[in-house]
Coordinates of C-alpha atoms in Angstrom, one line a residue:
M1 CA 0.0 0.0 0.0
T2 CA 2.8 2.4 0.9
T3 CA 4.6 1.6 -2.4
R4 CA 1.4 2.2 -4.3
L5 CA 0.8 5.6 -2.5
A6 CA 4.4 6.6 -3.4
D7 CA 3.9 5.7 -7.0
I8 CA 0.6 7.5 -7.3
A9 CA 2.0 10.6 -5.5
A10 CA 5.0 10.7 -7.9
Q11 CA 2.8 10.3 -11.0
A12 CA 0.4 13.0 -9.8
G13 CA 3.1 15.4 -8.5
V14 CA 1.5 15.6 -5.0
S15 CA 2.3 14.3 -1.5
E16 CA 1.3 10.8 -0.3
A17 CA -0.9 12.5 2.3
T18 CA -2.9 14.2 -0.5
V19 CA -3.3 10.8 -2.3
S20 CA -4.5 9.3 0.9
R21 CA -7.1 12.1 1.4
V22 CA -8.4 11.6 -2.2
L23 CA -8.6 7.8 -1.9
N24 CA -10.5 8.0 1.4
G25 CA -12.9 10.8 0.2
K26 CA -11.6 13.4 2.7
P27 CA -12.3 17.1 2.3
G28 CA -9.7 19.8 1.8
V29 CA -8.4 18.8 -1.7
A30 CA -8.8 21.0 -4.7
A31 CA -10.9 19.6 -7.6
T32 CA -7.9 19.9 -10.0
T33 CA -5.7 18.0 -7.5
R34 CA -8.2 15.3 -7.0
Q35 CA -8.5 14.9 -10.8
S36 CA -4.7 14.6 -11.1
V37 CA -4.7 11.8 -8.5
L38 CA -7.5 9.9 -10.2
A39 CA -5.7 10.3 -13.5
A40 CA -2.5 8.9 -12.0
L41 CA -4.5 5.9 -10.7
D42 CA -5.7 5.3 -14.3
V43 CA -2.3 5.7 -15.9
L44 CA -0.7 3.3 -13.4
G45 CA -3.4 0.7 -13.9
Y46 CA -4.8 0.8 -10.4
E47 CA -8.5 0.3 -9.9
R48 CA -10.3 3.3 -8.5
P49 CA -12.1 2.8 -5.2
V50 CA -15.9 2.2 -5.8
R51 CA -16.8 5.6 -4.5
L52 CA -14.4 7.3 -6.9
R53 CA -15.4 5.6 -10.1
Q54 CA -16.9 7.6 -12.9
R55 CA -20.3 8.7 -12.0
S56 CA -23.2 7.3 -14.0
E57 CA -24.5 10.0 -16.4
G58 CA -28.0 8.6 -16.2
L59 CA -29.0 8.7 -12.5
V60 CA -29.7 11.7 -10.3
G61 CA -30.9 11.2 -6.7
L62 CA -33.8 13.2 -5.2
I63 CA -34.1 12.9 -1.4
T64 CA -37.4 14.2 0.2
P65 CA -38.4 14.1 3.8
E66 CA -41.8 12.4 3.2
L67 CA -44.6 12.2 0.6
E68 CA -47.7 12.6 2.8
N69 CA -47.6 16.4 2.4
P70 CA -48.7 16.8 -1.3
I71 CA -46.2 19.6 -1.9
F72 CA -43.3 17.1 -1.9
P73 CA -44.8 14.9 -4.6
A74 CA -45.5 18.0 -6.6
L75 CA -41.9 19.2 -6.3
A76 CA -40.6 15.7 -7.1
Q77 CA -42.8 15.6 -10.3
V78 CA -41.4 18.9 -11.5
I79 CA -37.8 17.9 -10.8
G80 CA -38.3 14.4 -12.3
Q81 CA -39.8 15.8 -15.5
A82 CA -37.0 18.4 -15.9
L83 CA -34.3 15.7 -15.4
T84 CA -36.0 13.3 -17.9
R85 CA -36.1 16.1 -20.5
Q86 CA -32.3 16.4 -20.1
G87 CA -31.7 12.7 -20.5
Y88 CA -31.3 11.8 -16.8
T89 CA -33.3 9.3 -14.7
P90 CA -34.5 10.5 -11.3
V91 CA -34.1 8.2 -8.4
L92 CA -36.6 9.2 -5.6
A93 CA -35.5 8.4 -2.1
T94 CA -37.9 9.2 0.7
Q95 CA -37.3 9.3 4.4
T96 CA -39.9 7.7 6.6
P97 CA -40.2 7.7 10.4
G98 CA -38.2 4.8 11.7
G99 CA -36.9 4.1 8.2
S100 CA -33.8 5.2 6.3
T101 CA -32.1 8.4 7.4
E102 CA -30.8 11.1 5.0
D103 CA -27.3 9.9 5.5
E104 CA -28.3 6.3 4.7
L105 CA -30.2 7.3 1.6
T106 CA -27.2 9.4 0.5
E107 CA -24.8 6.5 0.9
M108 CA -27.2 4.3 -1.1
L109 CA -27.3 6.8 -3.9
V110 CA -23.6 7.3 -3.9
D111 CA -22.9 3.6 -4.0
R112 CA -25.1 3.4 -7.1
G113 CA -23.0 6.0 -8.8
V114 CA -25.5 8.8 -9.2
A115 CA -24.3 11.8 -11.1
G116 CA -25.6 14.2 -8.4
I117 CA -28.2 14.6 -5.7
I118 CA -31.0 17.2 -5.0
Y119 CA -32.0 17.5 -1.3
V120 CA -35.5 18.9 -0.5
S121 CA -36.1 20.1 3.1
G122 CA -33.2 18.0 4.3
L123 CA -30.9 18.4 7.3
H124 CA -29.4 21.5 5.7
A125 CA -32.6 23.2 6.9
D126 CA -32.0 22.2 10.5
T127 CA -29.8 24.7 12.3
T128 CA -28.9 22.0 14.9
A129 CA -27.6 19.4 12.3
D130 CA -24.0 18.7 11.6
M131 CA -23.2 20.3 8.2
Q132 CA -20.0 18.4 7.7
R133 CA -21.9 15.6 6.1
Y134 CA -22.2 17.8 3.0
D135 CA -18.5 18.6 3.0
R136 CA -17.8 14.9 3.0
L137 CA -20.1 14.4 0.1
R138 CA -18.4 17.1 -1.9
A139 CA -15.0 15.5 -1.1
Q140 CA -16.3 12.3 -2.8
G141 CA -16.9 14.4 -6.0
V142 CA -20.7 14.2 -5.9
P143 CA -22.4 17.5 -7.0
Y144 CA -25.6 18.5 -5.1
V145 CA -28.2 21.2 -4.7
L146 CA -30.2 22.1 -1.6
V147 CA -33.8 23.1 -1.7
D148 CA -35.7 24.8 1.1
G149 CA -33.3 25.8 3.8
F150 CA -30.0 27.7 3.9
S151 CA -26.8 27.3 5.8
P152 CA -23.7 29.6 5.5
K153 CA -21.6 26.5 6.5
V154 CA -22.3 24.6 3.3
Q155 CA -20.5 25.6 0.1
A156 CA -23.3 24.8 -2.4
P157 CA -26.2 26.4 -4.3
F158 CA -29.5 26.7 -2.5
I159 CA -33.0 27.1 -3.9
S160 CA -35.6 28.8 -1.6
P161 CA -38.9 30.5 -1.6
D162 CA -39.0 34.0 0.0
D163 CA -40.5 32.9 3.4
R164 CA -40.3 36.5 4.8
A165 CA -42.2 37.9 1.8
A166 CA -44.7 35.1 2.1
M167 CA -45.6 36.2 5.6
S168 CA -45.8 39.8 4.6
L169 CA -48.3 38.9 1.8
A170 CA -50.5 36.9 4.3
V171 CA -50.5 39.5 7.1
T172 CA -51.1 42.4 4.7
H173 CA -54.1 40.6 3.3
L174 CA -55.6 39.9 6.7
V175 CA -55.0 43.4 8.0
S176 CA -56.8 44.8 4.9
L177 CA -59.8 42.7 6.1
G178 CA -59.7 44.3 9.5
H179 CA -57.9 41.6 11.5
Q180 CA -55.6 42.7 14.3
R181 CA -55.2 39.5 16.4
I182 CA -53.4 37.4 13.8
G183 CA -51.7 34.2 14.9
L184 CA -48.9 32.2 13.2
A185 CA -48.9 28.4 13.3
L186 CA -45.6 26.7 12.3
G187 CA -43.2 23.9 12.9
P188 CA -40.2 23.6 15.2
K189 CA -38.0 26.7 15.6
R190 CA -34.7 25.0 14.7
F191 CA -35.6 25.0 11.0
V192 CA -34.4 27.9 8.8
P193 CA -37.7 28.4 6.9
V194 CA -39.5 28.6 10.3
Q195 CA -37.1 31.3 11.5
R196 CA -37.5 33.3 8.3
K197 CA -41.3 33.1 8.5
I198 CA -41.2 34.4 12.0
E199 CA -39.0 37.2 11.0
G200 CA -41.4 38.2 8.1
F201 CA -44.5 37.8 10.3
V202 CA -43.1 39.9 13.2
R203 CA -41.8 42.6 11.0
T204 CA -45.1 43.0 9.1
M205 CA -47.1 42.9 12.3
Q206 CA -44.9 45.8 13.5
D207 CA -45.2 47.7 10.3
Q208 CA -48.9 47.2 9.8
L209 CA -50.3 47.3 13.3
G210 CA -47.5 48.9 15.4
L211 CA -47.1 45.9 17.7
G212 CA -43.9 45.2 19.6
A213 CA -41.7 42.4 18.3
E214 CA -41.5 40.6 21.7
A215 CA -45.3 40.7 22.2
V216 CA -45.9 39.3 18.8
E217 CA -43.5 36.4 19.1
S218 CA -44.6 35.5 22.6
E219 CA -48.3 35.8 22.2
L220 CA -49.1 35.2 18.5
V221 CA -46.5 32.7 17.3
Q222 CA -47.3 29.0 18.1
H223 CA -44.9 26.2 17.3
S224 CA -46.2 22.7 16.5
L225 CA -45.6 19.9 13.9
Y226 CA -46.0 20.3 10.2
T227 CA -49.1 18.1 10.1
L228 CA -52.8 18.4 10.1
E229 CA -52.8 17.5 13.8
G230 CA -50.1 20.1 14.5
G231 CA -52.1 22.8 12.8
Q232 CA -55.1 21.8 14.8
A233 CA -53.2 22.0 18.1
A234 CA -51.5 25.3 17.3
T235 CA -54.7 26.9 16.1
T236 CA -56.6 25.8 19.2
A237 CA -54.0 27.6 21.3
L238 CA -54.2 30.8 19.1
I239 CA -58.0 30.9 19.3
E240 CA -57.7 30.8 23.1
R241 CA -55.6 33.9 22.7
N242 CA -58.5 35.6 20.9
C243 CA -57.0 35.4 17.4
T244 CA -59.5 36.1 14.6
A245 CA -57.1 34.9 11.9
V246 CA -54.4 32.3 11.6
V247 CA -51.5 32.0 9.1
C248 CA -50.2 28.5 8.8
A249 CA -46.8 27.4 7.5
S250 CA -48.3 24.7 5.4
D251 CA -51.6 23.8 3.8
M252 CA -51.7 20.6 5.8
M253 CA -51.5 22.7 9.0
A254 CA -54.2 25.0 7.6
L255 CA -56.6 22.1 7.2
G256 CA -55.9 21.3 10.9
A257 CA -56.7 24.9 11.7
I258 CA -60.1 24.7 10.0
R259 CA -60.8 21.5 11.9
A260 CA -59.8 23.2 15.2
A261 CA -62.2 26.1 14.5
R262 CA -65.1 23.8 13.7
Q263 CA -64.5 21.7 16.8
L264 CA -64.8 24.9 18.8
G265 CA -68.1 25.8 17.1
L266 CA -66.6 28.5 14.9
D267 CA -67.2 29.1 11.2
V268 CA -64.5 29.6 8.7
P269 CA -64.3 32.4 7.5
K270 CA -67.1 34.1 9.3
D271 CA -65.6 33.7 12.8
I272 CA -62.0 33.1 11.9
S273 CA -59.9 33.4 8.8
V274 CA -57.2 30.8 7.8
V275 CA -54.3 31.2 5.4
G276 CA -52.2 28.3 4.2
F277 CA -48.7 28.0 2.6
D278 CA -47.7 26.0 -0.5
D279 CA -50.9 25.9 -2.6
S280 CA -50.7 22.1 -2.7
P281 CA -52.5 20.1 -5.4
L282 CA -56.3 19.9 -4.7
I283 CA -56.2 22.5 -2.0
A284 CA -58.5 24.8 -4.0
F285 CA -61.2 22.2 -3.6
T286 CA -61.3 22.0 0.2
D287 CA -64.3 23.3 2.2
P288 CA -64.0 26.3 2.2
P289 CA -61.4 26.6 -0.7
L290 CA -58.2 27.6 1.0
T291 CA -56.6 31.1 0.8
T292 CA -52.9 30.3 0.6
I293 CA -49.5 31.5 -0.3
R294 CA -48.4 29.8 -3.5
K295 CA -44.9 28.4 -3.4
P296 CA -43.3 28.8 -6.8
V297 CA -42.8 25.0 -7.2
P298 CA -42.3 24.9 -11.0
A299 CA -39.7 27.6 -11.0
M300 CA -37.9 26.2 -7.9
G301 CA -37.8 22.7 -9.3
Q302 CA -36.5 23.7 -12.7
A303 CA -33.9 25.9 -11.1
A304 CA -32.7 23.1 -8.9
V305 CA -32.2 20.8 -12.0
R306 CA -30.6 23.5 -14.1
T307 CA -28.2 24.3 -11.2
L308 CA -27.3 20.7 -10.6
L309 CA -26.6 20.0 -14.3
E310 CA -24.3 23.0 -14.3
E311 CA -22.5 21.4 -11.3
I312 CA -22.3 18.1 -13.0
G313 CA -21.0 19.7 -16.2
G314 CA -18.1 21.3 -14.4
T315 CA -19.3 24.9 -14.1
P316 CA -20.5 25.0 -10.5
A317 CA -22.7 27.8 -9.3
P318 CA -21.3 30.0 -6.6
H319 CA -22.1 29.4 -3.0
S320 CA -25.3 31.4 -3.1
E321 CA -29.0 31.2 -2.6
F322 CA -31.6 31.6 -5.4
V323 CA -34.7 33.0 -3.8
F324 CA -38.1 32.8 -5.5
M325 CA -41.1 35.0 -4.9
P326 CA -44.3 33.4 -3.6
E327 CA -47.8 34.6 -4.5
L328 CA -51.0 35.2 -2.5
V329 CA -54.0 33.2 -3.8
V330 CA -57.3 34.5 -2.3
R331 CA -60.1 31.9 -2.0
G332 CA -62.8 31.3 0.5
S333 CA -61.1 30.8 3.9
T334 CA -60.5 34.5 4.6
A335 CA -63.1 37.2 5.1
S336 CA -63.4 40.5 7.0
A337 CA -62.8 40.3 10.8
P338 CA -65.8 39.6 13.1
G339 CA -67.5 42.9 13.9
D340 CA -65.8 44.6 10.9
R341 CA -68.2 43.4 8.2
T342 CA -68.3 46.8 6.4
R343 CA -65.0 45.9 4.7
S344 CA -64.9 43.9 1.5

């Protein structure tokens, strides 16, 4: 092994330590240096380690957290179609409770020689997660793009909706209908999209209603789970604090909010208004049809594919975040505030 390292190092014009780092997939080696080492392996007739063999041009991995929320299948469909048009085959890998973790799915995809990976709402969105896993992946020469969530610690392109602007659209709409006690129901605070939604919500409540930031966050923001049951629990708590409108961080949570209102004998939208987030498929056909903030899924999915293919092609995007503007879709779950029926 030592002789082989010395031969490869001499052929590539680098140190044996550098050769060892490349062969073991360690970070901290320039791309050109890594290519020199791999070329030396080929010239000397050594077989490349499995993880360093030429990536399959046909396969691209797509890792999503789950498929119960219809926004994830919608995004997967856009990404899958865009990849297929470019001659690639998408490989969908889904995390399930008690099932495979993101790291296990990544390892599976890398072992199958995927040309790149797109992560949707992965650990990159969790501020408590170890981001070194992405450095290790880059050291293995696997290009990747991260959707929904941003970390300054990861040198990669990110694709995000403008969560702050989304909350501004929702709050401005509700204030125009006369609502002043507006609640926000969302997921755990450790996630970047949650933190950004809070920032946008608090700032707009300050600007529109003159409320103090601390009062807004302590009284009108309720954390729960990104599920129908989570939305129901959060909304029940917000109604108890006299909220006449609730903005939810997903359409699934918004359906839970409507259920909470009805269980308390309230009518939506006469007694309480509800706004969702995503504009998931079929959400226009709920009862009542849901007012929501439309996530720009087609644009985000196509941008993720375009950016990944540039990475695969050797022209990587800078470490930056591409932010897409959401859109307010007004339907039947919002109306003027109780006692303020003169407004339209």
